[in-house]
Amino acid sequence: MLSTMQDVPLTVTRILEHGAQVHGRSRITTWTGQGEPQRRSFAEAGARAGQLAHALRDDLGVRDDDRVATLMWNNAEHVEAYFAVPAMGAVLHTLNLRLAAEQLSWIIGHAADRVIIVSGSLIPLLAPLLPGLTTVEHIVVSGPGDRSPLAAARARVHEYEELIAGRPATYDWPELDERRAAAMCYTSGTTGDPKGVVYSHRSLYLHSMQVNMAQSMGLTDRDTSLVVVPQFHVNAWGLPYATFMTGVNMLMPDRFLQPAPLAEMIESERPTHAAAVPTIWQGLLAELTARPRDVSSLTQVTIGGSACPPALMAAFDKLGIRVCHAWGMTETSPLGTVAHPPAHAVGTEEEFGYRLTQGRFPAGVAARLTGPGGERLPWDGESAGELEVRGPWIAGAYYNGPDAEPLRPADKFSEDGWLKTGDVGTISPDGFLTLTDRAKDVIKSGGEWISSVDLENALMSHPDVAEAAVVAVPDDKWGERPLATVVLREGATADFATLRAFLAEEGGIAKWQLPERWTVIEAVPKTSVGKFDKKVLRRRYADGQLDVTRL
Amino acid sequence: MLSTMQDVPLTVTRILEHGAQVHGRSRITTWTGQGEPQRRSFAEAGARAGQLAHALRDDLGVRDDDRVATLMWNNAEHVEAYFAVPAMGAVLHTLNLRLAAEQLSWIIGHAADRVIIVSGSLIPLLAPLLPGLTTVEHIVVSGPGDRSPLAAARARVHEYEELIAGRPATYDWPELDERRAAAMCYTSGTTGDPKGVVYSHRSLYLHSMQVNMAQSMGLTDRDTSLVVVPQFHVNAWGLPYATFMTGVNMLMPDRFLQPAPLAEMIESERPTHAAAVPTIWQGLLAELTARPRDVSSLTQVTIGGSACPPALMAAFDKLGIRVCHAWGMTETSPLGTVAHPPAHAVGTEEEFGYRLTQGRFPAGVAARLTGPGGERLPWDGESAGELEVRGPWIAGAYYNGPDAEPLRPADKFSEDGWLKTGDVGTISPDGFLTLTDRAKDVIKSGGEWISSVDLENALMSHPDVAEAAVVAVPDDKWGERPLATVVLREGATADFATLRAFLAEEGGIAKWQLPERWTVIEAVPKTSVGKFDKKVLRRRYADGQLDVTRL
């Protein structure tokens, strides 16, 4: 029996229209590095999105399903593209400006981007790619930066402001199917080509509702969110869409992502919320320790992208800034879990432990654990398996061209359609996820699993250790054993034997899990999104580039 | 171009599974009137929902789309039915126990209910209907009450607890289309037969997300919600579903809806939130004034169903209880607007005014105003028109039998599918709705509209006036003019001339809008859901039953 409800699609268009009207006074503030920031109301941004859509359609010939790429920092113009492109029926493709040139070039070609909107300061990144970009017909430049490297481009080059100037601020947005493609993002896998994830209007809309639920970020128009997480990184965790849905003000750092300007913008613009990966917070914490600032406006900080070290969370607690862990990935839009402690743990000794988990699954994310042999594992907080998830904002395939069948590799998607996350961990009976490793990083020693993350966290809680990464290396007797790579602080005095003893005595690491192999490195290599890049460490070890001490 | 997202339906089943597992420790507490309340965890209620589904299918033969009705108070068993019935693929039909016998009987027949689950204490209400109920095959009784009046029933009579005892707690819930019927509710129109609204799994799921957004009720598992609004009244404003989605504890009053037990349960169970219509709050306020209680746990009270008089809101402010207005109707699931003041008004003189509006539209509810001549009116806070709404949890038709085309009467639905609410009001540029009248209650005097609600609120702010209702009556010269019907407090001294002068001097009512016709009544007649029943007053006037003074 059918319901009598209206059949109204969930679309980015609706979020745009709502935000620009009902929350028209809310603002996007973009940092400019000098003088007053650029301030733009949602009403203005909405009108400019209408103008941009007219320009894209009428002047650049963008049609249904055409890919419009952005190679941009977080700023108001990028938000305008976030709305104009999907709402007109085209597909927004956010390019990761941290990728290597050949990867970027491959991705632009694979997505067959027809238009690229580029921040002026990123032209040096785009220029070397130009000869190889066969699908790109138009380049639109926004913001300051030398345009001359684009002179050689085969594509037509436009100025963003000139392009949209004088066009109508209202656009007769088409009524779209909610399952239609709205945006796409490539995930830089550690093996093989990058994989494209295509978000639908429906998935972005539902994800925005989830972000705004009180048990996720739960922001309102009284809040200002400092969106440090890049707009090229899983839609800045959905914040540009979520904020337009509820009128949350956005503070955009543009290219000023260094600790000093971040501290300055927090002090002067007084955001109540911020979102970024742990490495950003590490840097900010060092900056605030060196040069204290008034950051008292910040009441909630969302950390994701990789696990937040307990020491970092505790340090922020001391500053009066409440860190909230979240977990997700490109394939999960990204919101998968959020670590608000459960009611029964609030104010108890358990609370901090709950905050250190990856967080609790919302209703929109069903989860299950699969053991090494493919068996389903219980939610008992102890059984560790690979996490698989299912839900309306979770990928069920990868992009394979606009007319091709999507790809469903068996190592990424189960036969019944669940996403295999590649993350290994446990789930408590009340739905809190604790990740212990990437499936590929777990150390298989004598038929048992050793968590590299547990070892890293224990190591990083030693005062002499700035950073530490643990990787599996081959071992004749045990199959694999852990190698500890350590970045020492200036003036550190601890030697490897001391650190090993510390792991056993203070870190709670079982004796058989203690690393025998140790090395000091300058810095832990990072991926383009700031995660520990362990495959680089494994390669260095295999190539004999590391000076390893054996205890 | 299609997205690569998983195609996962939004269903009540998912809310049930999530709530029973992830929020298994959250509780439904049902008031019993004596001794300890009944306490049941979400895990237990979820298991019992599984048992109930087995009983309904295996013993009672309930199949897809069969209607299972409830004639119940707010309690844990009613919540179990809320989940078991839709999740098994059948349709939950909540019966309004305030309706007259003939209306109830008509509605049960029209919906072709096969099963009725009835609270034992409501058997006296059901018994007289039995001879006329031809579709009902099973009656399931839950809770205390004399069963003997059911002896004459043709339907088989079951005890709820005996029926579910010993059955498996897990049920292999079917995967359902999200647009399928999940629940239904009849709205008692003022003209013609009651109209059935059929909610889908999708609409209930999206509505639950909306309720949990920070700008709606925004509750978490740290909250306990006192659900006074009846479960037969638009799904208790969606709270049983919304709470299972996020682990909010429920405090259920069962049949103890009088001010004294409500005050007692607030004091002893310490809910943080409560939801009810204004008349409940009027009674509770009088009770608290007469017999003060510790109600300090209550931080947020949601008032809907009809406008909250400003004096009542101010009185609650003094008690430290923050009243939040919401507007909706059976056809809107019901959440249409919520009156959190906008950021710019917080702490200013404007704040209270914003709180007195019906509230702000969320992204899920698109709105427009239609003037007397069918023209679209601007959102300027001044132009008054009939409110029309559109969205995924808004009705687009009425039920007309399981296999019949739904009804779309032209006075209720526009040609392009919007719901005509029958409410007249204005919308501010930032999306706040102020209702001034029902379309049928507006007073058309000399080609201008007079708001009956403005007159009523101004009258009720006079200390001698307990309640006041203003209705349109025919007038030879002006077409229609207002008739003021007033309930005076004990010991009142004001006469009609005094009240009329008060309206002009203190109430800000324009001279041409002041009523000439006045009468004192014992009480304002109310509908089954506690709203002013103005058609009764108009009828009494037409029948010459009112003693009208003309100033």
PDB file of N, CA, C and O in Angstrom, chain B residues 60-79:
ATOM      1  N   LEU B  60      -2.402 -14.295  14.393  1.00  0.00           N
ATOM      2  CA  LEU B  60      -3.527 -13.462  13.971  1.00  0.00           C
ATOM      3  C   LEU B  60      -3.614 -13.332  12.455  1.00  0.00           C
ATOM      4  O   LEU B  60      -4.558 -12.747  11.928  1.00  0.00           O
ATOM      5  N   GLY B  61      -2.623 -13.856  11.756  1.00  0.00           N
ATOM      6  CA  GLY B  61      -2.675 -13.878  10.294  1.00  0.00           C
ATOM      7  C   GLY B  61      -2.520 -12.523   9.635  1.00  0.00           C
ATOM      8  O   GLY B  61      -3.003 -12.313   8.522  1.00  0.00           O
ATOM      9  N   VAL B  62      -1.852 -11.609  10.296  1.00  0.00           N
ATOM     10  CA  VAL B  62      -1.650 -10.282   9.698  1.00  0.00           C
ATOM     11  C   VAL B  62      -0.680 -10.394   8.528  1.00  0.00           C
ATOM     12  O   VAL B  62       0.380 -11.008   8.643  1.00  0.00           O
ATOM     13  N   ARG B  63      -1.078  -9.834   7.423  1.00  0.00           N
ATOM     14  CA  ARG B  63      -0.274  -9.897   6.203  1.00  0.00           C
ATOM     15  C   ARG B  63       0.060  -8.486   5.725  1.00  0.00           C
ATOM     16  O   ARG B  63      -0.408  -7.498   6.277  1.00  0.00           O
ATOM     17  N   ASP B  64       0.852  -8.429   4.658  1.00  0.00           N
ATOM     18  CA  ASP B  64       1.254  -7.149   4.064  1.00  0.00           C
ATOM     19  C   ASP B  64       0.082  -6.184   3.948  1.00  0.00           C
ATOM     20  O   ASP B  64      -0.973  -6.542   3.419  1.00  0.00           O
ATOM     21  N   ASP B  65       0.329  -4.968   4.394  1.00  0.00           N
ATOM     22  CA  ASP B  65      -0.628  -3.871   4.212  1.00  0.00           C
ATOM     23  C   ASP B  65      -1.872  -3.977   5.093  1.00  0.00           C
ATOM     24  O   ASP B  65      -2.705  -3.064   5.089  1.00  0.00           O
ATOM     25  N   ASP B  66      -2.039  -5.064   5.821  1.00  0.00           N
ATOM     26  CA  ASP B  66      -3.175  -5.129   6.748  1.00  0.00           C
ATOM     27  C   ASP B  66      -3.068  -3.990   7.753  1.00  0.00           C
ATOM     28  O   ASP B  66      -1.981  -3.655   8.224  1.00  0.00           O
ATOM     29  N   ARG B  67      -4.206  -3.414   8.093  1.00  0.00           N
ATOM     30  CA  ARG B  67      -4.212  -2.344   9.085  1.00  0.00           C
ATOM     31  C   ARG B  67      -4.373  -2.920  10.485  1.00  0.00           C
ATOM     32  O   ARG B  67      -5.317  -3.676  10.758  1.00  0.00           O
ATOM     33  N   VAL B  68      -3.430  -2.568  11.357  1.00  0.00           N
ATOM     34  CA  VAL B  68      -3.495  -2.927  12.771  1.00  0.00           C
ATOM     35  C   VAL B  68      -3.699  -1.625  13.546  1.00  0.00           C
ATOM     36  O   VAL B  68      -2.836  -0.737  13.520  1.00  0.00           O
ATOM     37  N   ALA B  69      -4.861  -1.513  14.190  1.00  0.00           N
ATOM     38  CA  ALA B  69      -5.196  -0.265  14.870  1.00  0.00           C
ATOM     39  C   ALA B  69      -4.781  -0.322  16.333  1.00  0.00           C
ATOM     40  O   ALA B  69      -4.652  -1.396  16.926  1.00  0.00           O
ATOM     41  N   THR B  70      -4.547   0.854  16.909  1.00  0.00           N
ATOM     42  CA  THR B  70      -4.304   0.954  18.349  1.00  0.00           C
ATOM     43  C   THR B  70      -5.293   1.955  18.927  1.00  0.00           C
ATOM     44  O   THR B  70      -5.532   3.017  18.337  1.00  0.00           O
ATOM     45  N   LEU B  71      -5.874   1.577  20.077  1.00  0.00           N
ATOM     46  CA  LEU B  71      -6.722   2.491  20.842  1.00  0.00           C
ATOM     47  C   LEU B  71      -6.090   2.491  22.228  1.00  0.00           C
ATOM     48  O   LEU B  71      -6.477   1.743  23.110  1.00  0.00           O
ATOM     49  N   MET B  72      -5.043   3.276  22.361  1.00  0.00           N
ATOM     50  CA  MET B  72      -4.152   3.137  23.520  1.00  0.00           C
ATOM     51  C   MET B  72      -3.676   4.485  24.028  1.00  0.00           C
ATOM     52  O   MET B  72      -3.585   5.459  23.288  1.00  0.00           O
ATOM     53  N   TRP B  73      -3.305   4.468  25.316  1.00  0.00           N
ATOM     54  CA  TRP B  73      -2.610   5.602  25.914  1.00  0.00           C
ATOM     55  C   TRP B  73      -1.140   5.555  25.483  1.00  0.00           C
ATOM     56  O   TRP B  73      -0.700   4.612  24.823  1.00  0.00           O
ATOM     57  N   ASN B  74      -0.381   6.562  25.903  1.00  0.00           N
ATOM     58  CA  ASN B  74       1.069   6.551  25.662  1.00  0.00           C
ATOM     59  C   ASN B  74       1.737   5.606  26.659  1.00  0.00           C
ATOM     60  O   ASN B  74       1.735   5.872  27.863  1.00  0.00           O
ATOM     61  N   ASN B  75       2.285   4.517  26.173  1.00  0.00           N
ATOM     62  CA  ASN B  75       2.997   3.591  27.048  1.00  0.00           C
ATOM     63  C   ASN B  75       3.938   2.703  26.228  1.00  0.00           C
ATOM     64  O   ASN B  75       3.970   2.798  24.994  1.00  0.00           O
ATOM     65  N   ALA B  76       4.695   1.872  26.924  1.00  0.00           N
ATOM     66  CA  ALA B  76       5.727   1.068  26.257  1.00  0.00           C
ATOM     67  C   ALA B  76       5.118   0.110  25.240  1.00  0.00           C
ATOM     68  O   ALA B  76       5.684  -0.110  24.158  1.00  0.00           O
ATOM     69  N   GLU B  77       3.948  -0.466  25.569  1.00  0.00           N
ATOM     70  CA  GLU B  77       3.324  -1.412  24.636  1.00  0.00           C
ATOM     71  C   GLU B  77       2.916  -0.699  23.347  1.00  0.00           C
ATOM     72  O   GLU B  77       3.003  -1.254  22.254  1.00  0.00           O
ATOM     73  N   HIS B  78       2.466   0.532  23.493  1.00  0.00           N
ATOM     74  CA  HIS B  78       2.086   1.292  22.302  1.00  0.00           C
ATOM     75  C   HIS B  78       3.328   1.560  21.434  1.00  0.00           C
ATOM     76  O   HIS B  78       3.264   1.507  20.201  1.00  0.00           O
ATOM     77  N   VAL B  79       4.460   1.816  22.078  1.00  0.00           N
ATOM     78  CA  VAL B  79       5.708   1.999  21.323  1.00  0.00           C
ATOM     79  C   VAL B  79       6.081   0.703  20.602  1.00  0.00           C
ATOM     80  O   VAL B  79       6.514   0.713  19.438  1.00  0.00           O
TER      81      VAL B  79
END
